[in-house]
mmCIF file of C-alpha atoms and ligand atoms in Angstrom:
data_model
loop_
_atom_site.group_PDB
_atom_site.id
_atom_site.type_symbol
_atom_site.label_atom_id
_atom_site.label_comp_id
_atom_site.label_asym_id
_atom_site.label_seq_id
_atom_site.Cartn_x
_atom_site.Cartn_y
_atom_site.Cartn_z
ATOM 1 C CA MET A 1 24.297 -1.782 -0.861
ATOM 2 C CA LYS A 2 20.440 -2.833 -1.918
ATOM 3 C CA LYS A 3 19.193 -0.661 -4.576
ATOM 4 C CA VAL A 4 16.028 1.057 -4.926
ATOM 5 C CA THR A 5 14.024 2.911 -7.719
ATOM 6 C CA VAL A 6 13.063 6.005 -5.977
ATOM 7 C CA VAL A 7 9.775 7.756 -7.655
ATOM 8 C CA PRO A 8 9.510 10.701 -6.465
ATOM 9 C CA GLY A 9 6.158 11.547 -8.249
ATOM 10 C CA ASP A 10 3.800 14.613 -8.886
ATOM 11 C CA GLY A 11 2.385 17.247 -6.165
ATOM 12 C CA ILE A 12 4.002 16.821 -3.061
ATOM 13 C CA GLY A 13 5.603 13.609 -4.350
ATOM 14 C CA PRO A 14 9.025 14.965 -4.398
ATOM 15 C CA GLU A 15 9.003 16.869 -1.146
ATOM 16 C CA VAL A 16 8.148 13.955 0.867
ATOM 17 C CA VAL A 17 10.197 11.524 -0.759
ATOM 18 C CA GLY A 18 12.801 13.431 -0.636
ATOM 19 C CA SER A 19 12.639 13.761 3.053
ATOM 20 C CA ALA A 20 12.004 9.954 3.072
ATOM 21 C CA CYS A 21 15.313 9.121 1.285
ATOM 22 C CA ALA A 22 17.684 12.015 3.315
ATOM 23 C CA ILE A 23 16.157 9.659 6.599
ATOM 24 C CA ILE A 24 17.277 6.505 4.856
ATOM 25 C CA LYS A 25 20.716 7.639 3.946
ATOM 26 C CA ALA A 26 21.002 8.707 7.727
ATOM 27 C CA SER A 27 19.500 5.713 9.003
ATOM 28 C CA GLY A 28 22.536 3.948 7.980
ATOM 29 C CA ALA A 29 20.249 1.482 6.023
ATOM 30 C CA LYS A 30 22.914 -0.065 3.294
ATOM 31 C CA VAL A 31 20.956 1.218 0.431
ATOM 32 C CA GLU A 32 21.312 3.760 -2.729
ATOM 33 C CA PHE A 33 18.925 5.484 -4.860
ATOM 34 C CA GLU A 34 17.959 5.359 -8.522
ATOM 35 C CA GLU A 35 15.733 8.234 -9.253
ATOM 36 C CA VAL A 36 13.260 7.769 -12.153
ATOM 37 C CA LEU A 37 10.731 10.605 -13.813
ATOM 38 C CA VAL A 38 7.245 9.107 -13.765
ATOM 39 C CA GLY A 39 3.636 11.152 -13.635
ATOM 40 C CA LEU A 40 3.365 14.795 -14.771
ATOM 41 C CA ARG A 41 6.685 16.113 -15.601
ATOM 42 C CA ALA A 42 7.346 12.116 -17.615
ATOM 43 C CA GLU A 43 4.690 12.867 -19.590
ATOM 44 C CA LYS A 44 5.508 16.322 -20.552
ATOM 45 C CA GLU A 45 9.243 15.458 -20.834
ATOM 46 C CA LEU A 46 9.301 11.952 -22.296
ATOM 47 C CA GLY A 47 6.013 11.848 -23.704
ATOM 48 C CA THR A 48 4.806 9.153 -21.415
ATOM 49 C CA PRO A 49 3.573 9.410 -17.597
ATOM 50 C CA LEU A 50 4.924 5.696 -17.036
ATOM 51 C CA PRO A 51 8.426 4.829 -19.469
ATOM 52 C CA ALA A 52 9.097 0.892 -20.052
ATOM 53 C CA SER A 53 12.128 2.107 -18.842
ATOM 54 C CA VAL A 54 10.598 2.646 -14.867
ATOM 55 C CA LEU A 55 9.525 -0.583 -14.971
ATOM 56 C CA GLU A 56 12.648 -2.212 -16.077
ATOM 57 C CA SER A 57 14.592 -0.110 -13.527
ATOM 58 C CA ILE A 58 11.479 -1.999 -10.362
ATOM 59 C CA GLU A 59 12.013 -4.886 -11.857
ATOM 60 C CA ARG A 60 15.681 -5.118 -12.401
ATOM 61 C CA ASN A 61 16.162 -3.846 -8.300
ATOM 62 C CA GLY A 62 13.021 -5.504 -7.019
ATOM 63 C CA LEU A 63 12.047 -2.328 -5.053
ATOM 64 C CA ALA A 64 10.523 0.709 -5.419
ATOM 65 C CA LEU A 65 9.808 3.979 -2.895
ATOM 66 C CA LYS A 66 6.823 5.890 -4.535
ATOM 67 C CA GLY A 67 5.488 9.527 -4.383
ATOM 68 C CA PRO A 68 1.729 10.213 -4.972
ATOM 69 C CA THR A 69 0.913 10.242 -8.795
ATOM 70 C CA GLN A 70 -1.750 12.491 -10.118
ATOM 71 C CA THR A 71 -4.337 10.457 -12.085
ATOM 72 C CA PRO A 72 -6.954 13.245 -13.993
ATOM 73 C CA PHE A 73 -10.611 12.173 -13.458
ATOM 74 C CA GLY A 74 -13.061 11.338 -15.869
ATOM 75 C CA GLY A 75 -12.567 11.354 -20.197
ATOM 76 C CA ASN A 76 -10.545 8.631 -21.732
ATOM 77 C CA TYR A 77 -7.571 8.713 -19.772
ATOM 78 C CA ARG A 78 -5.789 5.842 -20.524
ATOM 79 C CA ILE A 79 -1.787 4.581 -19.660
ATOM 80 C CA TYR A 80 -0.209 3.235 -22.855
ATOM 81 C CA ILE A 81 2.353 0.321 -22.400
ATOM 82 C CA GLU A 82 4.608 -0.692 -25.191
ATOM 83 C CA ARG A 83 7.552 -3.294 -24.285
ATOM 84 C CA MET A 84 9.364 -6.747 -24.891
ATOM 85 C CA ARG A 85 7.803 -8.982 -21.881
ATOM 86 C CA GLY A 86 9.215 -12.898 -22.087
ATOM 87 C CA GLY A 87 10.998 -12.593 -25.256
ATOM 88 C CA LYS A 88 7.385 -11.123 -26.987
ATOM 89 C CA GLU A 89 6.464 -7.264 -27.993
ATOM 90 C CA TRP A 90 3.758 -6.022 -24.793
ATOM 91 C CA ARG A 91 1.183 -3.556 -25.303
ATOM 92 C CA ALA A 92 -1.255 -2.628 -23.146
ATOM 93 C CA ASP A 93 -3.522 0.032 -21.534
ATOM 94 C CA TYR A 94 -4.530 0.813 -17.771
ATOM 95 C CA PRO A 95 -6.503 3.802 -16.502
ATOM 96 C CA SER A 96 -3.897 4.745 -13.960
ATOM 97 C CA ILE A 97 -0.390 4.724 -12.947
ATOM 98 C CA ALA A 98 -1.246 2.931 -9.711
ATOM 99 C CA ILE A 99 -2.868 -0.069 -11.219
ATOM 100 C CA ALA A 100 -0.737 -0.032 -14.385
ATOM 101 C CA LEU A 101 2.371 -0.650 -11.745
ATOM 102 C CA ARG A 102 0.339 -2.858 -9.882
ATOM 103 C CA LYS A 103 -0.259 -5.526 -13.180
ATOM 104 C CA GLU A 104 2.790 -4.878 -14.654
ATOM 105 C CA LEU A 105 4.984 -6.067 -11.851
ATOM 106 C CA GLY A 106 2.444 -8.440 -10.482
ATOM 107 C CA LEU A 107 2.349 -7.046 -7.235
ATOM 108 C CA TYR A 108 -0.371 -9.779 -5.868
ATOM 109 C CA VAL A 109 -0.565 -8.362 -1.973
ATOM 110 C CA ASN A 110 -1.649 -4.933 -0.285
ATOM 111 C CA VAL A 111 -0.043 -4.559 2.818
ATOM 112 C CA ARG A 112 -1.258 -1.850 5.128
ATOM 113 C CA PRO A 113 0.086 -1.698 8.964
ATOM 114 C CA VAL A 114 -2.549 0.452 11.039
ATOM 115 C CA LYS A 115 -0.737 1.631 14.104
ATOM 116 C CA ASN A 116 -1.206 4.367 16.751
ATOM 117 C CA TYR A 117 1.874 7.290 16.818
ATOM 118 C CA PRO A 118 2.424 9.711 19.796
ATOM 119 C CA GLY A 119 1.009 13.056 19.042
ATOM 120 C CA VAL A 120 -1.124 12.003 16.176
ATOM 121 C CA ALA A 121 -4.647 13.119 16.818
ATOM 122 C CA SER A 122 -7.313 10.145 16.222
ATOM 123 C CA ARG A 123 -10.261 8.253 18.658
ATOM 124 C CA TYR A 124 -8.393 5.547 19.074
ATOM 125 C CA ASP A 125 -4.896 5.177 20.944
ATOM 126 C CA ASN A 126 -4.167 1.262 21.076
ATOM 127 C CA VAL A 127 -4.595 0.131 17.501
ATOM 128 C CA ASP A 128 -1.610 -2.204 15.826
ATOM 129 C CA LEU A 129 -3.197 -4.126 12.795
ATOM 130 C CA VAL A 130 -2.246 -5.040 9.442
ATOM 131 C CA ILE A 131 -4.173 -5.319 6.387
ATOM 132 C CA PHE A 132 -3.675 -7.955 3.953
ATOM 133 C CA ARG A 133 -5.395 -6.949 0.626
ATOM 134 C CA GLU A 134 -5.971 -9.768 -2.336
ATOM 135 C CA ASN A 135 -4.435 -7.152 -4.958
ATOM 136 C CA SER A 136 -5.393 -9.381 -8.687
ATOM 137 C CA GLU A 137 -8.905 -10.016 -8.632
ATOM 138 C CA ASP A 138 -12.602 -9.587 -7.285
ATOM 139 C CA LEU A 139 -14.858 -6.884 -8.340
ATOM 140 C CA TYR A 140 -11.933 -4.436 -8.076
ATOM 141 C CA VAL A 141 -10.509 -5.224 -11.335
ATOM 142 C CA GLY A 142 -13.216 -3.282 -13.189
ATOM 143 C CA ASN A 143 -14.902 -6.317 -15.462
ATOM 144 C CA GLU A 144 -18.005 -4.566 -16.324
ATOM 145 C CA ARG A 145 -20.371 -4.330 -19.124
ATOM 146 C CA MET A 146 -23.873 -3.010 -19.951
ATOM 147 C CA ILE A 147 -26.294 -5.281 -20.887
ATOM 148 C CA ASP A 148 -28.810 -2.798 -22.248
ATOM 149 C CA ASP A 149 -28.953 1.246 -21.109
ATOM 150 C CA ASP A 150 -30.987 0.794 -17.864
ATOM 151 C CA THR A 151 -28.895 -2.115 -16.709
ATOM 152 C CA ALA A 152 -25.186 -2.990 -15.928
ATOM 153 C CA GLU A 153 -23.199 -5.964 -14.526
ATOM 154 C CA ALA A 154 -19.518 -6.548 -13.062
ATOM 155 C CA ILE A 155 -17.697 -10.253 -12.800
ATOM 156 C CA LYS A 156 -16.557 -11.004 -9.252
ATOM 157 C CA ARG A 157 -14.177 -13.834 -9.757
ATOM 158 C CA ILE A 158 -11.575 -15.308 -7.098
ATOM 159 C CA THR A 159 -9.440 -17.553 -7.618
ATOM 160 C CA ARG A 160 -8.038 -20.406 -5.506
ATOM 161 C CA GLY A 161 -3.958 -19.682 -6.635
ATOM 162 C CA ALA A 162 -4.580 -15.794 -5.995
ATOM 163 C CA THR A 163 -6.084 -15.833 -2.845
ATOM 164 C CA GLU A 164 -3.596 -18.680 -1.078
ATOM 165 C CA ARG A 165 -0.935 -16.972 -1.696
ATOM 166 C CA THR A 166 -1.891 -13.624 -0.431
ATOM 167 C CA ALA A 167 -2.662 -15.408 2.238
ATOM 168 C CA ARG A 168 0.525 -17.289 2.536
ATOM 169 C CA TYR A 169 2.005 -13.685 2.160
ATOM 170 C CA GLY A 170 -0.208 -13.083 5.352
ATOM 171 C CA PHE A 171 0.326 -15.344 7.477
ATOM 172 C CA GLU A 172 4.372 -15.354 7.077
ATOM 173 C CA TYR A 173 3.928 -11.456 8.191
ATOM 174 C CA LEU A 174 2.301 -12.564 11.368
ATOM 175 C CA LYS A 175 4.760 -15.316 11.673
ATOM 176 C CA LYS A 176 8.118 -12.997 10.827
ATOM 177 C CA THR A 177 6.812 -10.449 12.703
ATOM 178 C CA GLY A 178 5.898 -12.079 16.176
ATOM 179 C CA ARG A 179 2.010 -11.727 16.117
ATOM 180 C CA ARG A 180 -0.737 -14.034 16.584
ATOM 181 C CA LYS A 181 -4.249 -13.845 15.040
ATOM 182 C CA MET A 182 -5.649 -13.718 11.078
ATOM 183 C CA THR A 183 -9.281 -12.742 10.859
ATOM 184 C CA ILE A 184 -10.658 -13.168 7.483
ATOM 185 C CA GLY A 185 -13.128 -10.845 6.465
ATOM 186 C CA HIS A 186 -15.666 -12.218 3.827
ATOM 187 C CA LYS A 187 -19.875 -12.096 2.812
ATOM 188 C CA ALA A 188 -19.389 -15.894 2.183
ATOM 189 C CA ASN A 189 -23.253 -16.255 4.218
ATOM 190 C CA VAL A 190 -24.705 -14.729 0.745
ATOM 191 C CA MET A 191 -21.614 -14.927 -1.719
ATOM 192 C CA LYS A 192 -21.697 -18.665 -1.016
ATOM 193 C CA MET A 193 -19.388 -19.623 -3.961
ATOM 194 C CA THR A 194 -16.987 -16.390 -4.694
ATOM 195 C CA ASP A 195 -16.676 -15.545 -1.150
ATOM 196 C CA GLY A 196 -16.803 -18.967 -0.168
ATOM 197 C CA LEU A 197 -14.046 -20.036 -1.878
ATOM 198 C CA PHE A 198 -11.902 -17.094 -0.348
ATOM 199 C CA LEU A 199 -12.911 -18.209 2.798
ATOM 200 C CA LYS A 200 -11.938 -21.683 2.240
ATOM 201 C CA ALA A 201 -8.771 -20.922 0.519
ATOM 202 C CA GLY A 202 -7.409 -18.406 3.537
ATOM 203 C CA GLN A 203 -8.534 -21.196 6.088
ATOM 204 C CA ASP A 204 -7.082 -23.535 4.337
ATOM 205 C CA VAL A 205 -3.882 -22.244 4.566
ATOM 206 C CA ALA A 206 -4.065 -21.130 8.142
ATOM 207 C CA ARG A 207 -3.742 -24.853 9.073
ATOM 208 C CA GLU A 208 -0.252 -24.295 7.496
ATOM 209 C CA TYR A 209 0.966 -22.233 10.785
ATOM 210 C CA PRO A 210 -1.096 -23.848 13.544
ATOM 211 C CA ASP A 211 1.452 -21.149 16.345
ATOM 212 C CA ILE A 212 -1.153 -18.319 14.229
ATOM 213 C CA GLU A 213 -5.080 -18.512 15.727
ATOM 214 C CA CYS A 214 -7.669 -17.964 12.619
ATOM 215 C CA ASP A 215 -10.799 -16.903 12.672
ATOM 216 C CA ALA A 216 -13.499 -15.448 10.479
ATOM 217 C CA ARG A 217 -16.308 -12.227 10.531
ATOM 218 C CA VAL A 218 -18.773 -11.214 8.043
ATOM 219 C CA ILE A 219 -17.599 -8.288 6.637
ATOM 220 C CA ASP A 220 -20.160 -6.115 7.683
ATOM 221 C CA ALA A 221 -19.940 -7.550 11.243
ATOM 222 C CA LEU A 222 -15.850 -6.955 10.731
ATOM 223 C CA CYS A 223 -16.312 -3.121 10.325
ATOM 224 C CA MET A 224 -18.447 -2.657 13.481
ATOM 225 C CA GLU A 225 -15.887 -4.414 15.729
ATOM 226 C CA LEU A 226 -13.274 -2.816 14.142
ATOM 227 C CA VAL A 227 -14.530 0.686 15.276
ATOM 228 C CA ILE A 228 -15.690 -0.548 18.677
ATOM 229 C CA LYS A 229 -12.897 -2.586 19.626
ATOM 230 C CA PRO A 230 -9.852 -1.909 17.220
ATOM 231 C CA GLU A 231 -7.540 -3.366 19.446
ATOM 232 C CA SER A 232 -8.822 -6.935 19.110
ATOM 233 C CA PHE A 233 -7.327 -7.052 15.805
ATOM 234 C CA ASP A 234 -4.478 -8.150 15.095
ATOM 235 C CA GLY A 235 -4.027 -9.760 10.963
ATOM 236 C CA LEU A 236 -6.492 -9.086 8.246
ATOM 237 C CA LEU A 237 -7.325 -10.819 5.213
ATOM 238 C CA LEU A 238 -9.385 -9.777 2.863
ATOM 239 C CA ALA A 239 -10.162 -9.631 -0.977
ATOM 240 C CA ASN A 240 -9.532 -6.529 -3.331
ATOM 241 C CA LEU A 241 -13.013 -5.241 -2.838
ATOM 242 C CA PHE A 242 -13.784 -5.255 0.899
ATOM 243 C CA GLY A 243 -10.051 -4.997 1.306
ATOM 244 C CA ASP A 244 -9.798 -1.599 -0.247
ATOM 245 C CA ILE A 245 -12.685 -0.013 1.954
ATOM 246 C CA VAL A 246 -11.180 -1.708 5.124
ATOM 247 C CA SER A 247 -7.863 -0.092 4.734
ATOM 248 C CA ASP A 248 -9.574 3.716 4.743
ATOM 249 C CA LEU A 249 -12.082 2.098 7.430
ATOM 250 C CA ALA A 250 -8.765 1.492 9.075
ATOM 251 C CA ALA A 251 -6.606 4.165 8.267
ATOM 252 C CA GLY A 252 -9.304 6.241 9.757
ATOM 253 C CA LEU A 253 -9.063 5.030 13.545
ATOM 254 C CA VAL A 254 -5.498 5.822 13.896
ATOM 255 C CA GLY A 255 -5.426 9.722 12.396
ATOM 256 C CA GLY A 256 -6.326 9.378 8.717
ATOM 257 C CA LEU A 257 -4.394 8.852 5.535
ATOM 258 C CA GLY A 258 -2.214 11.466 5.620
ATOM 259 C CA VAL A 259 -0.353 9.238 8.178
ATOM 260 C CA ALA A 260 -0.699 5.520 6.028
ATOM 261 C CA PRO A 261 2.060 3.657 4.732
ATOM 262 C CA GLY A 262 1.314 0.790 2.612
ATOM 263 C CA ALA A 263 3.001 -2.000 0.715
ATOM 264 C CA ASN A 264 2.618 -3.546 -2.619
ATOM 265 C CA VAL A 265 4.134 -6.839 -2.983
ATOM 266 C CA GLY A 266 4.672 -9.820 -5.607
ATOM 267 C CA GLU A 267 6.801 -12.076 -6.481
ATOM 268 C CA LYS A 268 9.613 -9.930 -7.384
ATOM 269 C CA CYS A 269 9.439 -7.217 -6.769
ATOM 270 C CA ALA A 270 7.674 -4.877 -4.058
ATOM 271 C CA MET A 271 6.396 -1.534 -4.571
ATOM 272 C CA PHE A 272 6.288 1.109 -1.357
ATOM 273 C CA GLU A 273 4.384 4.264 -1.090
ATOM 274 C CA ALA A 274 1.731 6.505 0.720
ATOM 275 C CA VAL A 275 -1.675 5.679 1.194
ATOM 276 C CA HIS A 276 -2.117 9.599 0.324
ATOM 277 C CA GLY A 277 -2.642 11.402 -3.087
ATOM 278 C CA SER A 278 0.106 13.904 -4.422
ATOM 279 C CA ALA A 279 -2.450 17.171 -2.605
ATOM 280 C CA PRO A 280 -1.356 19.503 -5.336
ATOM 281 C CA ASP A 281 -2.680 22.159 -2.940
ATOM 282 C CA ILE A 282 0.088 22.253 -1.092
ATOM 283 C CA ALA A 283 2.482 21.153 -3.185
ATOM 284 C CA GLY A 284 6.064 23.232 -3.207
ATOM 285 C CA LYS A 285 5.463 24.870 0.087
ATOM 286 C CA ASP A 286 7.473 23.076 2.250
ATOM 287 C CA ILE A 287 4.019 22.189 4.446
ATOM 288 C CA ALA A 288 3.767 17.976 3.067
ATOM 289 C CA ASN A 289 3.845 15.740 6.248
ATOM 290 C CA PRO A 290 6.329 13.310 5.353
ATOM 291 C CA MET A 291 5.418 10.777 7.616
ATOM 292 C CA ALA A 292 3.694 7.675 5.551
ATOM 293 C CA VAL A 293 6.400 8.055 3.174
ATOM 294 C CA ILE A 294 8.616 7.970 5.904
ATOM 295 C CA LEU A 295 6.882 4.941 7.296
ATOM 296 C CA SER A 296 7.048 3.620 3.876
ATOM 297 C CA GLY A 297 10.370 3.539 3.894
ATOM 298 C CA VAL A 298 10.674 1.845 7.180
ATOM 299 C CA LEU A 299 8.576 -0.911 5.591
ATOM 300 C CA MET A 300 10.930 -1.142 2.937
ATOM 301 C CA LEU A 301 13.775 -1.576 5.074
ATOM 302 C CA ARG A 302 12.064 -4.278 7.022
ATOM 303 C CA HIS A 303 10.682 -6.338 3.764
ATOM 304 C CA ILE A 304 15.122 -6.415 2.772
ATOM 305 C CA GLY A 305 15.898 -7.383 6.112
ATOM 306 C CA GLU A 306 17.231 -4.084 7.128
ATOM 307 C CA ASN A 307 15.780 -4.399 10.709
ATOM 308 C CA ASP A 308 17.877 -2.164 12.788
ATOM 309 C CA ALA A 309 18.249 0.708 10.375
ATOM 310 C CA ALA A 310 14.071 1.126 9.801
ATOM 311 C CA GLY A 311 13.890 0.111 14.174
ATOM 312 C CA ARG A 312 15.774 3.029 14.463
ATOM 313 C CA ILE A 313 13.795 5.557 12.200
ATOM 314 C CA ASP A 314 11.115 4.644 13.820
ATOM 315 C CA ALA A 315 11.869 5.435 16.806
ATOM 316 C CA ALA A 316 13.528 8.654 15.574
ATOM 317 C CA LEU A 317 9.953 9.260 14.119
ATOM 318 C CA THR A 318 7.859 8.397 17.941
ATOM 319 C CA LYS A 319 10.264 10.860 19.486
ATOM 320 C CA VAL A 320 9.604 13.811 17.066
ATOM 321 C CA LEU A 321 6.094 13.584 17.604
ATOM 322 C CA ALA A 322 6.152 12.622 20.936
ATOM 323 C CA GLU A 323 7.607 15.903 21.599
ATOM 324 C CA LYS A 324 5.238 18.252 18.839
ATOM 325 C CA LYS A 325 7.815 20.325 18.489
ATOM 326 C CA HIS A 326 8.962 19.845 14.778
ATOM 327 C CA VAL A 327 5.809 19.038 13.566
ATOM 328 C CA THR A 328 4.528 19.608 10.796
ATOM 329 C CA ARG A 329 0.694 21.749 10.521
ATOM 330 C CA ASP A 330 -1.787 18.733 10.209
ATOM 331 C CA LEU A 331 -0.094 17.469 12.874
ATOM 332 C CA GLY A 332 -0.855 20.569 14.754
ATOM 333 C CA GLY A 333 2.708 21.865 15.128
ATOM 334 C CA THR A 334 4.132 24.930 12.907
ATOM 335 C CA ALA A 335 7.553 23.309 11.798
ATOM 336 C CA GLY A 336 7.380 22.953 7.367
ATOM 337 C CA THR A 337 8.491 19.415 5.758
ATOM 338 C CA ARG A 338 11.985 19.982 5.744
ATOM 339 C CA ALA A 339 12.448 21.042 9.129
ATOM 340 C CA PHE A 340 10.132 17.942 10.252
ATOM 341 C CA THR A 341 12.940 15.535 8.861
ATOM 342 C CA ASP A 342 16.332 17.754 9.953
ATOM 343 C CA ALA A 343 14.484 16.801 13.506
ATOM 344 C CA ILE A 344 14.263 13.000 12.429
ATOM 345 C CA VAL A 345 17.828 13.236 10.991
ATOM 346 C CA ALA A 346 18.784 14.526 14.291
ATOM 347 C CA LYS A 347 17.547 11.802 16.599
ATOM 348 C CA LEU A 348 18.891 9.477 14.096
HETATM 349 P P1 NAI B 401 -4.319 13.638 -1.276
HETATM 350 O O1 NAI B 401 -4.204 13.004 -0.564
HETATM 351 O O2 NAI B 401 -3.732 14.255 -2.700
HETATM 352 O O3 NAI B 401 -5.072 15.161 -0.700
HETATM 353 C C1 NAI B 401 -6.818 15.029 -0.003
HETATM 354 C C2 NAI B 401 -6.384 16.500 1.135
HETATM 355 O O4 NAI B 401 -5.174 15.649 2.161
HETATM 356 C C3 NAI B 401 -6.274 17.508 0.830
HETATM 357 O O5 NAI B 401 -6.349 18.548 1.205
HETATM 358 C C4 NAI B 401 -4.274 16.972 1.418
HETATM 359 O O6 NAI B 401 -3.528 18.513 1.161
HETATM 360 C C5 NAI B 401 -4.487 16.758 2.284
HETATM 361 N N1 NAI B 401 -2.730 15.677 2.521
HETATM 362 C C6 NAI B 401 -2.284 14.820 1.122
HETATM 363 N N2 NAI B 401 -1.168 14.473 1.466
HETATM 364 C C7 NAI B 401 -0.681 15.193 2.761
HETATM 365 C C8 NAI B 401 0.160 15.164 3.438
HETATM 366 N N3 NAI B 401 0.970 14.011 2.910
HETATM 367 N N4 NAI B 401 0.792 16.266 4.351
HETATM 368 C C9 NAI B 401 -0.660 16.822 4.579
HETATM 369 N N5 NAI B 401 -1.494 17.403 3.826
HETATM 370 C C10 NAI B 401 -2.038 16.230 3.098
HETATM 371 O O7 NAI B 401 -6.521 13.405 -2.561
HETATM 372 P P2 NAI B 401 -7.118 14.264 -3.997
HETATM 373 O O8 NAI B 401 -7.116 15.386 -3.328
HETATM 374 O O9 NAI B 401 -8.339 13.238 -3.738
HETATM 375 O O10 NAI B 401 -5.679 13.587 -4.655
HETATM 376 C C11 NAI B 401 -4.594 14.481 -5.808
HETATM 377 C C12 NAI B 401 -4.687 13.656 -6.495
HETATM 378 O O11 NAI B 401 -3.277 12.558 -6.270
HETATM 379 C C13 NAI B 401 -5.149 12.778 -7.732
HETATM 380 O O12 NAI B 401 -4.689 13.089 -8.759
HETATM 381 C C14 NAI B 401 -5.149 11.465 -7.212
HETATM 382 O O13 NAI B 401 -5.729 10.650 -8.412
HETATM 383 C C15 NAI B 401 -3.622 11.336 -6.415
HETATM 384 N N6 NAI B 401 -3.775 10.119 -6.189
HETATM 385 C C16 NAI B 401 -2.892 9.611 -6.782
HETATM 386 C C17 NAI B 401 -2.479 8.514 -5.284
HETATM 387 C C18 NAI B 401 -0.848 7.417 -5.268
HETATM 388 O O14 NAI B 401 -0.530 7.955 -6.280
HETATM 389 N N7 NAI B 401 -0.866 6.488 -4.647
HETATM 390 C C19 NAI B 401 -3.353 7.645 -4.337
HETATM 391 C C20 NAI B 401 -4.454 8.928 -4.231
HETATM 392 C C21 NAI B 401 -4.436 9.893 -4.830
#
């Protein structure tokens, strides 16, 4: 039995994560759950939204299924972490739980499959691609400073090491899943050094995978092509900031953030979570759509080699979506979270 750290999170988190866990159990996958408290309730009951024991649980198990956590806007909100790391006392602070988890656990690549499902309204019906976003560097880390009151600057740092490990993860993923092509998105025509290095390092890794075609696009042209002919893309390799933007653009091609799963993967652990937030407006009402967390669970099962269970869940979900009888309101149905879950469990 493989143990998974389960983080229900805030808002609709407990409902949608509960749904995913029930479905994973019903699939017969050989996993068991270790539930931990993170977010607003943890802050109230344990004095911190992200207890060090949670990081230890994920490190021990190597796997986490996470619900959304709420991050207050503005102010000086920080998450403080104190723990032993490598035999030494370690202190750090972060602007959100998501960033704290990513950094503390060394989750260097964000993986976002983007695919059409029947019954999920979207402008396209033939999208099936996977985005690999470098997660640890680039402008996105927010290394900024004020030069004077009217001038600010940010440092864009790209390293060969971080780019290569993300690229290698991506190519391995394509190889394992039988995909044929990787497209590197960049702005190397203008940012010749930083994006130039990203492109070069990606192309160097591509040479290790002669069976997978590799091409490249300037990021603006890539965005246009994604909107015009998304079916022509298979794998996309992107640096952190472009990856952040293009991931949401791509989710919009197949029905939006509400149905998009994701994974953050590192050397030692991997964390799977929906892309949407905690949706406080609908929390506790049994109307949230659990599909994104269910699909994140499918990704997790594939990650640990539980491919049969993953395939069964994907097929059961696809059937329930196609029938349109037991789907949630955002998908045009009238079913609640629980009824949607029960319908998938019944198919399993
Ligand atoms: P949100 O994704 O929570 O909600 C946006 C809209 O989509 C709302 O109308 C909501 O009801 C709807 N929605 C979201 N997920 C849904 C689902 N599964 N089924 C049906 N409807 C759904 O984004 P928002 O309002 O910007 O953020 C709320 C909180 O979530 C914030 O505190 C934010 O920091 C946090 N958040 C956390 C994330 C994470 O933990 N990974 C990611 C994004 C936001």
